[in-house]
């Protein structure tokens, strides 16, 4: 029997530490473990409350570095070293579920170990804010994460000293944040474009039920790819002046500098028609000026990749663009003007940005934490989700895949199918 989503508490059989205070034992924190930035919050006094880090910011960069003494630096402290030309590890969320290791100094880390450091930092921020230790967390994951990637996320949490009360899909969390205060029946599309992953979900709200109808996505498409496109165009223009071929990658220190500069000019595009990317390297300055029209041409392949999951999700949900009442944009990369323009053109209306794109997912996860803890301020909300990909087994002489649970089946679910050897 193949089951999916039946146990929404993967750590329920673990022994909880009995030394926590009563408040600590019932407090569940919510974590948005992102590719670029991560956030933590709680459901408190009838609302989602985001928790600031030691830098007085809600967002903690998902970045790891080593200082000159070999000590591990996390988040903002790590990014500060990037401006000094020191190596910094980022975007390792894309490697979750793989065996690939990243080197930092004379040490090698896999994605689980790096993610656990981020989770541990967020846990400490939450404990500092709450005034007591915490052991349980709701953690968000991309809807298109497979089981191996989800198990890797749970393992990272365990290394950080956290029991995972539930993994919740990122667009589902965003839907919870948007849909909780609405009383009218509606259908909305959650467009979740983060730093490294893209998810889209079709969600219906009716009679206190938030039902995910369909999900689709791309685990290797996000803001990092738009930044990489700018770096590529710069390198094509100036590679020969660095004594390299344009088909070769820049040396790591230069590539890190170019990435930081490209990220900065990408932010400028939200308010400026053209930008000038100034790069200083070995006492030389390189100016790379381009406008929105040029940028739109460069990223057209990425925009086409965004359209495919959109079309697949609507096809699976059997709805047309006119049936969608609201388009919800979440994830920091949705601030890219070309992305918003594409969505506006596709649906013939402006998307909703009622909640900060960076905060929507963690706010929904906070609500889920409140529901899980049976917070008295929350009315009973029924939240249904779907299995975003087909599950099955390999059969036959040609190693064909036989789906048993079809994608976008409502979970939890189970199905039995018998197979006989020939």
mmCIF file of C-alpha atoms in Angstrom:
data_model
loop_
_atom_site.group_PDB
_atom_site.id
_atom_site.type_symbol
_atom_site.label_atom_id
_atom_site.label_comp_id
_atom_site.label_asym_id
_atom_site.label_seq_id
_atom_site.Cartn_x
_atom_site.Cartn_y
_atom_site.Cartn_z
ATOM 1 C CA UNK A 1 0.000 0.000 0.000
ATOM 2 C CA UNK A 2 1.394 3.369 -1.021
ATOM 3 C CA UNK A 3 0.563 6.248 1.325
ATOM 4 C CA UNK A 4 1.233 9.961 1.083
ATOM 5 C CA UNK A 5 0.591 12.692 3.637
ATOM 6 C CA UNK A 6 -1.034 10.413 6.213
ATOM 7 C CA UNK A 7 1.367 11.299 9.012
ATOM 8 C CA UNK A 8 1.645 15.074 9.204
ATOM 9 C CA UNK A 9 3.874 14.793 12.280
ATOM 10 C CA UNK A 10 7.046 12.988 11.170
ATOM 11 C CA UNK A 11 8.543 13.306 14.646
ATOM 12 C CA UNK A 12 5.571 12.212 16.729
ATOM 13 C CA UNK A 13 7.296 9.009 17.777
ATOM 14 C CA UNK A 14 10.327 10.839 19.098
ATOM 15 C CA UNK A 15 10.672 11.504 22.787
ATOM 16 C CA UNK A 16 10.283 15.186 23.555
ATOM 17 C CA UNK A 17 12.574 16.737 26.100
ATOM 18 C CA UNK A 18 10.612 16.855 29.360
ATOM 19 C CA UNK A 19 12.693 19.626 30.867
ATOM 20 C CA UNK A 20 10.994 22.451 28.917
ATOM 21 C CA UNK A 21 8.676 24.822 30.722
ATOM 22 C CA UNK A 22 4.949 24.491 30.172
ATOM 23 C CA UNK A 23 5.022 27.454 27.775
ATOM 24 C CA UNK A 24 7.899 25.965 25.838
ATOM 25 C CA UNK A 25 6.198 22.599 25.486
ATOM 26 C CA UNK A 26 3.163 24.099 23.767
ATOM 27 C CA UNK A 27 4.825 26.854 21.736
ATOM 28 C CA UNK A 28 5.337 25.931 18.100
ATOM 29 C CA UNK A 29 7.469 28.254 15.990
ATOM 30 C CA UNK A 30 7.049 28.692 12.234
ATOM 31 C CA UNK A 31 10.023 28.770 9.872
ATOM 32 C CA UNK A 32 10.255 29.721 6.220
ATOM 33 C CA UNK A 33 13.527 28.059 5.219
ATOM 34 C CA UNK A 34 14.301 29.921 2.004
ATOM 35 C CA UNK A 35 16.948 29.714 -0.692
ATOM 36 C CA UNK A 36 17.974 33.357 -0.304
ATOM 37 C CA UNK A 37 16.419 34.428 3.002
ATOM 38 C CA UNK A 38 14.780 32.646 5.927
ATOM 39 C CA UNK A 39 12.262 33.902 8.492
ATOM 40 C CA UNK A 40 10.843 32.742 11.810
ATOM 41 C CA UNK A 41 7.644 33.653 13.635
ATOM 42 C CA UNK A 42 4.965 32.501 16.066
ATOM 43 C CA UNK A 43 1.202 32.736 16.350
ATOM 44 C CA UNK A 44 0.644 34.967 19.353
ATOM 45 C CA UNK A 45 -2.274 37.020 20.698
ATOM 46 C CA UNK A 46 -4.440 36.160 17.718
ATOM 47 C CA UNK A 47 -1.982 37.089 14.986
ATOM 48 C CA UNK A 48 1.157 36.037 13.165
ATOM 49 C CA UNK A 49 4.187 37.646 14.783
ATOM 50 C CA UNK A 50 7.507 37.750 12.934
ATOM 51 C CA UNK A 51 10.686 37.595 14.996
ATOM 52 C CA UNK A 52 13.703 39.792 14.341
ATOM 53 C CA UNK A 53 17.275 38.557 14.413
ATOM 54 C CA UNK A 54 20.263 40.119 16.186
ATOM 55 C CA UNK A 55 20.556 42.618 13.311
ATOM 56 C CA UNK A 56 17.008 43.876 14.022
ATOM 57 C CA UNK A 57 15.775 42.405 10.726
ATOM 58 C CA UNK A 58 13.009 39.920 10.016
ATOM 59 C CA UNK A 59 14.901 38.239 7.174
ATOM 60 C CA UNK A 60 18.016 36.194 7.861
ATOM 61 C CA UNK A 61 20.111 35.545 4.728
ATOM 62 C CA UNK A 62 20.525 31.832 4.065
ATOM 63 C CA UNK A 63 24.288 32.267 3.960
ATOM 64 C CA UNK A 64 27.209 30.562 5.708
ATOM 65 C CA UNK A 65 30.840 31.697 5.915
ATOM 66 C CA UNK A 66 34.014 31.192 7.944
ATOM 67 C CA UNK A 67 35.846 34.153 9.468
ATOM 68 C CA UNK A 68 39.638 34.474 9.660
ATOM 69 C CA UNK A 69 39.630 32.460 12.894
ATOM 70 C CA UNK A 70 37.725 29.602 11.255
ATOM 71 C CA UNK A 71 34.509 30.288 13.145
ATOM 72 C CA UNK A 72 31.197 29.711 11.367
ATOM 73 C CA UNK A 73 29.218 32.868 10.607
ATOM 74 C CA UNK A 74 25.537 32.742 9.686
ATOM 75 C CA UNK A 75 23.160 35.113 7.941
ATOM 76 C CA UNK A 76 23.964 38.824 7.881
ATOM 77 C CA UNK A 77 27.388 38.281 9.455
ATOM 78 C CA UNK A 78 28.269 35.870 6.647
ATOM 79 C CA UNK A 79 27.133 38.253 3.902
ATOM 80 C CA UNK A 80 29.306 41.019 5.322
ATOM 81 C CA UNK A 81 32.332 38.877 4.532
ATOM 82 C CA UNK A 82 31.224 38.602 0.902
ATOM 83 C CA UNK A 83 31.887 42.322 0.477
ATOM 84 C CA UNK A 84 35.431 41.637 1.670
ATOM 85 C CA UNK A 85 35.940 39.066 -1.085
ATOM 86 C CA UNK A 86 35.779 36.057 1.245
ATOM 87 C CA UNK A 87 33.920 32.882 0.184
ATOM 88 C CA UNK A 88 30.303 32.612 1.290
ATOM 89 C CA UNK A 89 27.961 29.663 0.713
ATOM 90 C CA UNK A 90 24.437 30.497 -0.472
ATOM 91 C CA UNK A 91 21.596 28.844 -2.428
ATOM 92 C CA UNK A 92 22.395 25.433 -0.923
ATOM 93 C CA UNK A 93 18.677 24.731 -0.568
ATOM 94 C CA UNK A 94 18.766 23.631 -4.203
ATOM 95 C CA UNK A 95 21.056 20.772 -3.163
ATOM 96 C CA UNK A 96 18.714 19.340 -0.516
ATOM 97 C CA UNK A 97 18.337 15.605 -0.983
ATOM 98 C CA UNK A 98 21.669 15.249 -2.814
ATOM 99 C CA UNK A 99 25.081 14.042 -1.628
ATOM 100 C CA UNK A 100 26.909 17.059 -3.044
ATOM 101 C CA UNK A 101 29.194 18.874 -0.611
ATOM 102 C CA UNK A 102 30.347 22.485 -0.649
ATOM 103 C CA UNK A 103 33.783 23.496 0.606
ATOM 104 C CA UNK A 104 34.410 26.339 2.991
ATOM 105 C CA UNK A 105 38.006 26.685 4.080
ATOM 106 C CA UNK A 106 39.242 23.171 4.827
ATOM 107 C CA UNK A 107 35.762 21.951 5.718
ATOM 108 C CA UNK A 108 33.067 20.378 3.532
ATOM 109 C CA UNK A 109 29.346 20.658 4.242
ATOM 110 C CA UNK A 110 26.291 19.103 2.636
ATOM 111 C CA UNK A 111 23.000 20.958 2.229
ATOM 112 C CA UNK A 112 21.463 19.311 5.305
ATOM 113 C CA UNK A 113 24.309 20.480 7.543
ATOM 114 C CA UNK A 114 24.217 24.005 6.133
ATOM 115 C CA UNK A 115 20.445 24.221 6.466
ATOM 116 C CA UNK A 116 20.655 23.008 10.058
ATOM 117 C CA UNK A 117 22.918 25.958 10.876
ATOM 118 C CA UNK A 118 20.319 28.380 9.499
ATOM 119 C CA UNK A 119 17.548 26.610 11.425
ATOM 120 C CA UNK A 120 19.606 26.665 14.612
ATOM 121 C CA UNK A 121 20.139 30.424 14.241
ATOM 122 C CA UNK A 122 16.404 31.000 13.721
ATOM 123 C CA UNK A 123 15.631 28.795 16.727
ATOM 124 C CA UNK A 124 17.952 30.906 18.887
ATOM 125 C CA UNK A 125 16.290 34.116 17.681
ATOM 126 C CA UNK A 126 12.884 32.685 18.598
ATOM 127 C CA UNK A 127 14.073 31.603 22.034
ATOM 128 C CA UNK A 128 15.566 35.042 22.651
ATOM 129 C CA UNK A 129 12.225 36.652 21.766
ATOM 130 C CA UNK A 130 10.017 34.207 23.679
ATOM 131 C CA UNK A 131 12.220 33.955 26.729
ATOM 132 C CA UNK A 132 12.194 30.166 26.841
ATOM 133 C CA UNK A 133 13.450 27.196 24.862
ATOM 134 C CA UNK A 134 11.475 25.800 21.930
ATOM 135 C CA UNK A 135 11.536 22.326 20.490
ATOM 136 C CA UNK A 136 8.742 22.152 17.881
ATOM 137 C CA UNK A 137 8.428 23.862 14.511
ATOM 138 C CA UNK A 138 6.304 24.110 11.406
ATOM 139 C CA UNK A 139 8.702 24.331 8.456
ATOM 140 C CA UNK A 140 7.794 25.323 4.905
ATOM 141 C CA UNK A 141 9.096 23.507 1.823
ATOM 142 C CA UNK A 142 8.546 24.038 -1.912
ATOM 143 C CA UNK A 143 5.433 22.211 -3.095
ATOM 144 C CA UNK A 144 7.529 20.413 -5.686
ATOM 145 C CA UNK A 145 10.029 18.996 -3.181
ATOM 146 C CA UNK A 146 10.050 15.209 -3.441
ATOM 147 C CA UNK A 147 10.119 12.857 -0.458
ATOM 148 C CA UNK A 148 13.923 12.688 -0.365
ATOM 149 C CA UNK A 149 14.147 16.481 -0.184
ATOM 150 C CA UNK A 150 11.452 16.614 2.496
ATOM 151 C CA UNK A 151 13.237 14.008 4.596
ATOM 152 C CA UNK A 152 16.453 16.002 4.202
ATOM 153 C CA UNK A 153 14.643 19.066 5.569
ATOM 154 C CA UNK A 154 13.407 17.064 8.572
ATOM 155 C CA UNK A 155 16.941 15.798 9.191
ATOM 156 C CA UNK A 156 18.297 19.357 9.082
ATOM 157 C CA UNK A 157 15.716 20.384 11.675
ATOM 158 C CA UNK A 158 16.660 17.465 13.924
ATOM 159 C CA UNK A 159 20.335 18.460 13.735
ATOM 160 C CA UNK A 160 19.255 21.948 14.826
ATOM 161 C CA UNK A 161 17.403 20.522 17.833
ATOM 162 C CA UNK A 162 13.906 20.893 16.405
ATOM 163 C CA UNK A 163 11.051 18.408 16.103
ATOM 164 C CA UNK A 164 9.078 18.981 12.918
ATOM 165 C CA UNK A 165 5.401 19.191 13.819
ATOM 166 C CA UNK A 166 4.559 19.497 10.145
ATOM 167 C CA UNK A 167 6.078 20.326 6.793
ATOM 168 C CA UNK A 168 3.746 22.657 4.908
ATOM 169 C CA UNK A 169 4.044 23.501 1.223
ATOM 170 C CA UNK A 170 5.085 27.106 0.659
ATOM 171 C CA UNK A 171 2.200 28.151 -1.616
ATOM 172 C CA UNK A 172 -0.234 26.420 0.763
ATOM 173 C CA UNK A 173 1.166 28.479 3.642
ATOM 174 C CA UNK A 174 0.762 31.639 1.566
ATOM 175 C CA UNK A 175 -2.819 30.636 0.777
ATOM 176 C CA UNK A 176 -3.474 30.252 4.492
ATOM 177 C CA UNK A 177 -2.108 33.743 5.144
ATOM 178 C CA UNK A 178 -4.308 35.283 2.450
ATOM 179 C CA UNK A 179 -7.413 33.180 2.868
ATOM 180 C CA UNK A 180 -7.858 33.196 6.631
ATOM 181 C CA UNK A 181 -9.531 36.601 6.844
ATOM 182 C CA UNK A 182 -11.761 36.192 3.790
ATOM 183 C CA UNK A 183 -15.410 35.305 4.243
ATOM 184 C CA UNK A 184 -16.524 35.093 0.613
ATOM 185 C CA UNK A 185 -16.035 32.006 -1.513
ATOM 186 C CA UNK A 186 -13.196 32.567 -3.948
ATOM 187 C CA UNK A 187 -10.612 30.923 -6.147
ATOM 188 C CA UNK A 188 -7.104 32.274 -6.185
ATOM 189 C CA UNK A 189 -3.753 31.387 -7.678
ATOM 190 C CA UNK A 190 -0.619 31.510 -5.538
ATOM 191 C CA UNK A 191 2.443 32.444 -7.601
ATOM 192 C CA UNK A 192 5.470 31.678 -5.416
ATOM 193 C CA UNK A 193 8.809 32.666 -6.932
ATOM 194 C CA UNK A 194 11.647 32.592 -4.419
ATOM 195 C CA UNK A 195 15.391 32.754 -4.753
ATOM 196 C CA UNK A 196 15.804 29.215 -6.019
ATOM 197 C CA UNK A 197 12.408 27.565 -6.504
ATOM 198 C CA UNK A 198 9.091 28.265 -8.208
ATOM 199 C CA UNK A 199 5.693 26.918 -7.168
ATOM 200 C CA UNK A 200 2.182 27.686 -8.297
ATOM 201 C CA UNK A 201 -1.011 26.476 -6.605
ATOM 202 C CA UNK A 202 -4.695 26.851 -7.391
ATOM 203 C CA UNK A 203 -6.628 27.334 -4.147
ATOM 204 C CA UNK A 204 -10.365 27.477 -3.433
ATOM 205 C CA UNK A 205 -11.881 29.014 -0.318
ATOM 206 C CA UNK A 206 -15.398 28.051 0.763
ATOM 207 C CA UNK A 207 -17.261 27.598 4.082
ATOM 208 C CA UNK A 208 -14.107 27.799 6.194
ATOM 209 C CA UNK A 209 -12.306 25.295 3.966
ATOM 210 C CA UNK A 210 -9.049 26.196 2.204
ATOM 211 C CA UNK A 211 -8.643 23.585 -0.512
ATOM 212 C CA UNK A 212 -5.581 23.284 -2.732
ATOM 213 C CA UNK A 213 -6.886 22.098 -6.102
ATOM 214 C CA UNK A 214 -3.596 21.699 -7.961
ATOM 215 C CA UNK A 215 0.114 22.453 -7.632
ATOM 216 C CA UNK A 216 2.980 22.593 -10.104
ATOM 217 C CA UNK A 217 6.465 24.007 -10.044
ATOM 218 C CA UNK A 218 10.152 23.978 -10.861
ATOM 219 C CA UNK A 219 12.724 23.304 -8.127
ATOM 220 C CA UNK A 220 15.514 24.910 -10.158
ATOM 221 C CA UNK A 221 13.976 28.219 -11.167
ATOM 222 C CA UNK A 222 14.097 31.371 -9.077
ATOM 223 C CA UNK A 223 15.631 34.782 -8.548
ATOM 224 C CA UNK A 224 19.120 33.275 -8.641
ATOM 225 C CA UNK A 225 18.599 32.451 -12.318
ATOM 226 C CA UNK A 226 17.703 36.061 -13.161
ATOM 227 C CA UNK A 227 20.842 37.222 -11.343
ATOM 228 C CA UNK A 228 22.929 34.603 -13.165
ATOM 229 C CA UNK A 229 21.596 35.927 -16.481
ATOM 230 C CA UNK A 230 22.968 39.405 -15.720
ATOM 231 C CA UNK A 231 26.326 37.903 -14.692
ATOM 232 C CA UNK A 232 26.426 35.915 -17.941
ATOM 233 C CA UNK A 233 25.809 39.004 -20.074
ATOM 234 C CA UNK A 234 28.502 40.963 -18.222
ATOM 235 C CA UNK A 235 30.954 38.093 -18.648
ATOM 236 C CA UNK A 236 30.249 37.771 -22.364
ATOM 237 C CA UNK A 237 31.230 41.414 -22.760
ATOM 238 C CA UNK A 238 34.303 41.557 -20.527
ATOM 239 C CA UNK A 239 35.714 38.011 -20.277
ATOM 240 C CA UNK A 240 38.534 38.713 -22.721
ATOM 241 C CA UNK A 241 39.629 41.739 -20.681
ATOM 242 C CA UNK A 242 40.060 39.367 -17.744
ATOM 243 C CA UNK A 243 42.195 37.092 -19.914
ATOM 244 C CA UNK A 244 39.541 34.384 -20.114
ATOM 245 C CA UNK A 245 37.181 32.875 -22.628
ATOM 246 C CA UNK A 246 33.492 33.776 -22.271
ATOM 247 C CA UNK A 247 32.695 30.041 -22.145
ATOM 248 C CA UNK A 248 34.828 29.699 -19.011
ATOM 249 C CA UNK A 249 33.468 30.558 -15.584
ATOM 250 C CA UNK A 250 35.008 33.502 -13.709
ATOM 251 C CA UNK A 251 37.282 32.646 -10.815
ATOM 252 C CA UNK A 252 35.176 32.082 -7.640
ATOM 253 C CA UNK A 253 36.062 35.397 -5.970
ATOM 254 C CA UNK A 254 35.187 37.393 -9.104
ATOM 255 C CA UNK A 255 32.004 35.393 -9.683
ATOM 256 C CA UNK A 256 30.907 36.102 -6.114
ATOM 257 C CA UNK A 257 31.520 39.834 -6.636
ATOM 258 C CA UNK A 258 29.614 39.842 -9.945
ATOM 259 C CA UNK A 259 26.691 38.015 -8.328
ATOM 260 C CA UNK A 260 26.479 40.584 -5.538
ATOM 261 C CA UNK A 261 26.560 43.456 -8.052
ATOM 262 C CA UNK A 262 23.967 41.792 -10.281
ATOM 263 C CA UNK A 263 21.659 41.279 -7.316
ATOM 264 C CA UNK A 264 21.925 44.970 -6.485
ATOM 265 C CA UNK A 265 21.095 46.197 -10.015
ATOM 266 C CA UNK A 266 18.195 43.741 -10.204
ATOM 267 C CA UNK A 267 16.677 45.521 -7.207
ATOM 268 C CA UNK A 268 17.240 48.881 -8.928
ATOM 269 C CA UNK A 269 15.115 47.805 -11.889
ATOM 270 C CA UNK A 270 11.962 48.116 -9.790
ATOM 271 C CA UNK A 271 12.315 51.910 -9.877
ATOM 272 C CA UNK A 272 14.713 52.664 -12.746
ATOM 273 C CA UNK A 273 14.451 52.300 -16.506
ATOM 274 C CA UNK A 274 18.173 51.623 -16.909
ATOM 275 C CA UNK A 275 21.004 50.648 -14.560
ATOM 276 C CA UNK A 276 24.771 50.853 -14.557
ATOM 277 C CA UNK A 277 26.586 47.907 -13.026
ATOM 278 C CA UNK A 278 30.007 49.114 -11.840
ATOM 279 C CA UNK A 279 32.541 46.415 -11.008
ATOM 280 C CA UNK A 280 35.933 47.160 -9.494
ATOM 281 C CA UNK A 281 38.509 44.403 -9.772
ATOM 282 C CA UNK A 282 42.273 44.630 -9.291
ATOM 283 C CA UNK A 283 42.297 48.438 -9.513
ATOM 284 C CA UNK A 284 40.240 48.397 -12.707
ATOM 285 C CA UNK A 285 36.641 49.532 -13.105
ATOM 286 C CA UNK A 286 34.200 47.964 -15.545
ATOM 287 C CA UNK A 287 30.881 49.644 -16.398
ATOM 288 C CA UNK A 288 28.000 47.559 -17.715
ATOM 289 C CA UNK A 289 24.932 49.628 -18.553
ATOM 290 C CA UNK A 290 21.663 48.122 -19.792
ATOM 291 C CA UNK A 291 17.937 48.900 -19.756
ATOM 292 C CA UNK A 292 14.680 47.083 -19.078
ATOM 293 C CA UNK A 293 14.137 46.235 -22.735
ATOM 294 C CA UNK A 294 17.511 44.493 -22.991
ATOM 295 C CA UNK A 295 16.949 42.718 -19.697
ATOM 296 C CA UNK A 296 13.494 41.512 -20.820
ATOM 297 C CA UNK A 297 15.105 39.978 -23.917
ATOM 298 C CA UNK A 298 17.749 38.172 -21.855
ATOM 299 C CA UNK A 299 15.255 36.652 -19.422
ATOM 300 C CA UNK A 300 12.630 35.620 -21.969
ATOM 301 C CA UNK A 301 13.621 31.905 -21.665
ATOM 302 C CA UNK A 302 13.102 32.144 -17.890
ATOM 303 C CA UNK A 303 9.689 33.758 -18.336
ATOM 304 C CA UNK A 304 8.688 30.956 -20.695
ATOM 305 C CA UNK A 305 9.720 28.428 -18.036
ATOM 306 C CA UNK A 306 7.477 30.234 -15.542
ATOM 307 C CA UNK A 307 4.489 29.871 -17.847
ATOM 308 C CA UNK A 308 4.657 26.073 -18.088
ATOM 309 C CA UNK A 309 3.841 25.292 -14.414
ATOM 310 C CA UNK A 310 1.119 27.966 -14.534
ATOM 311 C CA UNK A 311 -0.532 26.285 -17.486
ATOM 312 C CA UNK A 312 -0.123 22.806 -15.986
ATOM 313 C CA UNK A 313 -1.677 23.803 -12.653
ATOM 314 C CA UNK A 314 -4.710 25.404 -14.322
ATOM 315 C CA UNK A 315 -5.102 22.424 -16.627
ATOM 316 C CA UNK A 316 -4.994 19.989 -13.700
ATOM 317 C CA UNK A 317 -7.495 22.101 -11.744
ATOM 318 C CA UNK A 318 -9.712 22.315 -14.860
ATOM 319 C CA UNK A 319 -10.118 26.059 -14.641
ATOM 320 C CA UNK A 320 -9.594 29.000 -16.993
ATOM 321 C CA UNK A 321 -7.866 32.308 -16.203
ATOM 322 C CA UNK A 322 -11.280 33.989 -15.961
ATOM 323 C CA UNK A 323 -12.261 31.612 -13.134
ATOM 324 C CA UNK A 324 -9.500 32.957 -10.869
ATOM 325 C CA UNK A 325 -10.652 35.751 -8.566
ATOM 326 C CA UNK A 326 -7.226 36.789 -7.327
ATOM 327 C CA UNK A 327 -3.565 36.239 -8.158
ATOM 328 C CA UNK A 328 -1.347 36.221 -5.066
ATOM 329 C CA UNK A 329 2.352 36.962 -5.576
ATOM 330 C CA UNK A 330 4.746 35.692 -2.897
ATOM 331 C CA UNK A 331 8.496 35.264 -2.771
ATOM 332 C CA UNK A 332 11.135 37.965 -3.107
ATOM 333 C CA UNK A 333 11.728 37.363 -6.830
ATOM 334 C CA UNK A 334 8.142 38.426 -7.632
ATOM 335 C CA UNK A 335 9.394 41.987 -7.177
ATOM 336 C CA UNK A 336 11.078 41.648 -10.577
ATOM 337 C CA UNK A 337 9.020 43.976 -12.756
ATOM 338 C CA UNK A 338 9.186 41.750 -15.847
ATOM 339 C CA UNK A 339 7.689 38.867 -13.842
ATOM 340 C CA UNK A 340 4.766 40.975 -12.612
ATOM 341 C CA UNK A 341 4.175 42.309 -16.103
ATOM 342 C CA UNK A 342 4.075 38.759 -17.470
ATOM 343 C CA UNK A 343 1.517 37.681 -14.872
ATOM 344 C CA UNK A 344 -0.596 40.815 -15.444
ATOM 345 C CA UNK A 345 -0.608 40.189 -19.196
ATOM 346 C CA UNK A 346 -1.477 36.500 -18.826
ATOM 347 C CA UNK A 347 -4.467 37.091 -16.536
ATOM 348 C CA UNK A 348 -5.559 40.552 -17.633
ATOM 349 C CA UNK A 349 -5.417 42.007 -14.122
ATOM 350 C CA UNK A 350 -2.912 43.190 -11.541
ATOM 351 C CA UNK A 351 -1.804 40.636 -8.939
ATOM 352 C CA UNK A 352 -2.423 41.160 -5.233
ATOM 353 C CA UNK A 353 0.411 42.244 -2.958
ATOM 354 C CA UNK A 354 -1.596 42.817 0.225
ATOM 355 C CA UNK A 355 1.081 40.977 2.241
ATOM 356 C CA UNK A 356 4.795 41.603 1.807
ATOM 357 C CA UNK A 357 6.012 38.975 -0.707
ATOM 358 C CA UNK A 358 8.877 37.982 1.595
ATOM 359 C CA UNK A 359 6.576 37.523 4.589
ATOM 360 C CA UNK A 360 3.457 35.807 3.212
ATOM 361 C CA UNK A 361 4.771 32.253 3.535
ATOM 362 C CA UNK A 362 6.023 32.521 7.114
ATOM 363 C CA UNK A 363 2.832 34.316 8.172
ATOM 364 C CA UNK A 364 0.780 31.404 6.848
ATOM 365 C CA UNK A 365 3.104 28.959 8.596
ATOM 366 C CA UNK A 366 2.485 30.897 11.833
ATOM 367 C CA UNK A 367 -1.251 30.356 11.374
ATOM 368 C CA UNK A 368 -0.610 26.645 10.847
ATOM 369 C CA UNK A 369 1.452 26.619 14.046
ATOM 370 C CA UNK A 370 -1.481 28.221 15.858
ATOM 371 C CA UNK A 371 -3.884 25.647 14.453
ATOM 372 C CA UNK A 372 -1.543 22.825 15.412
ATOM 373 C CA UNK A 373 -1.294 24.167 18.970
ATOM 374 C CA UNK A 374 -5.110 24.593 19.046
ATOM 375 C CA UNK A 375 -4.817 28.319 19.747
ATOM 376 C CA UNK A 376 -8.090 29.599 21.222
ATOM 377 C CA UNK A 377 -7.973 32.719 19.001
ATOM 378 C CA UNK A 378 -8.304 30.675 15.829
ATOM 379 C CA UNK A 379 -11.565 29.370 14.469
ATOM 380 C CA UNK A 380 -11.497 25.855 13.123
ATOM 381 C CA UNK A 381 -10.061 25.985 9.621
ATOM 382 C CA UNK A 382 -9.994 22.975 7.335
ATOM 383 C CA UNK A 383 -6.910 22.973 5.132
ATOM 384 C CA UNK A 384 -6.536 20.375 2.410
ATOM 385 C CA UNK A 385 -3.458 19.886 0.263
ATOM 386 C CA UNK A 386 -2.474 17.766 -2.703
ATOM 387 C CA UNK A 387 0.386 15.503 -3.679
ATOM 388 C CA UNK A 388 2.121 17.693 -6.294
ATOM 389 C CA UNK A 389 3.708 14.814 -8.218
ATOM 390 C CA UNK A 390 2.762 11.286 -9.194
ATOM 391 C CA UNK A 391 4.001 8.427 -7.023
ATOM 392 C CA UNK A 392 4.449 4.889 -8.265
ATOM 393 C CA UNK A 393 6.926 2.141 -8.989
ATOM 394 C CA UNK A 394 9.163 0.921 -11.777
ATOM 395 C CA UNK A 395 7.726 -2.069 -13.628
ATOM 396 C CA UNK A 396 8.296 -4.205 -16.672
ATOM 397 C CA UNK A 397 11.328 -5.148 -18.677
ATOM 398 C CA UNK A 398 11.633 -1.594 -20.027
ATOM 399 C CA UNK A 399 11.657 -0.085 -16.526
ATOM 400 C CA UNK A 400 8.471 1.832 -17.132
ATOM 401 C CA UNK A 401 6.997 4.044 -14.428
ATOM 402 C CA UNK A 402 3.552 2.975 -13.291
ATOM 403 C CA UNK A 403 1.805 5.778 -11.339
ATOM 404 C CA UNK A 404 -0.241 4.624 -8.361
ATOM 405 C CA UNK A 405 -1.105 7.957 -6.754
ATOM 406 C CA UNK A 406 -1.639 10.548 -9.484
ATOM 407 C CA UNK A 407 -0.352 14.085 -9.051
ATOM 408 C CA UNK A 408 -2.733 16.568 -7.422
ATOM 409 C CA UNK A 409 -4.535 13.825 -5.493
ATOM 410 C CA UNK A 410 -5.905 15.220 -2.213
ATOM 411 C CA UNK A 411 -3.835 14.044 0.765
ATOM 412 C CA UNK A 412 -3.715 12.150 3.050
ATOM 413 C CA UNK A 413 -4.479 9.264 0.741
ATOM 414 C CA UNK A 414 -3.643 5.602 0.260
ATOM 415 C CA UNK A 415 -4.052 3.221 -2.640
ATOM 416 C CA UNK A 416 -3.481 -0.505 -3.100
ATOM 417 C CA UNK A 417 -2.409 -2.136 -6.346
ATOM 418 C CA UNK A 418 -1.189 -5.681 -6.806
ATOM 419 C CA UNK A 419 1.666 -6.701 -9.075
ATOM 420 C CA UNK A 420 2.600 -10.200 -10.166
ATOM 421 C CA UNK A 421 5.921 -11.460 -11.568
ATOM 422 C CA UNK A 422 5.884 -12.838 -15.097
#
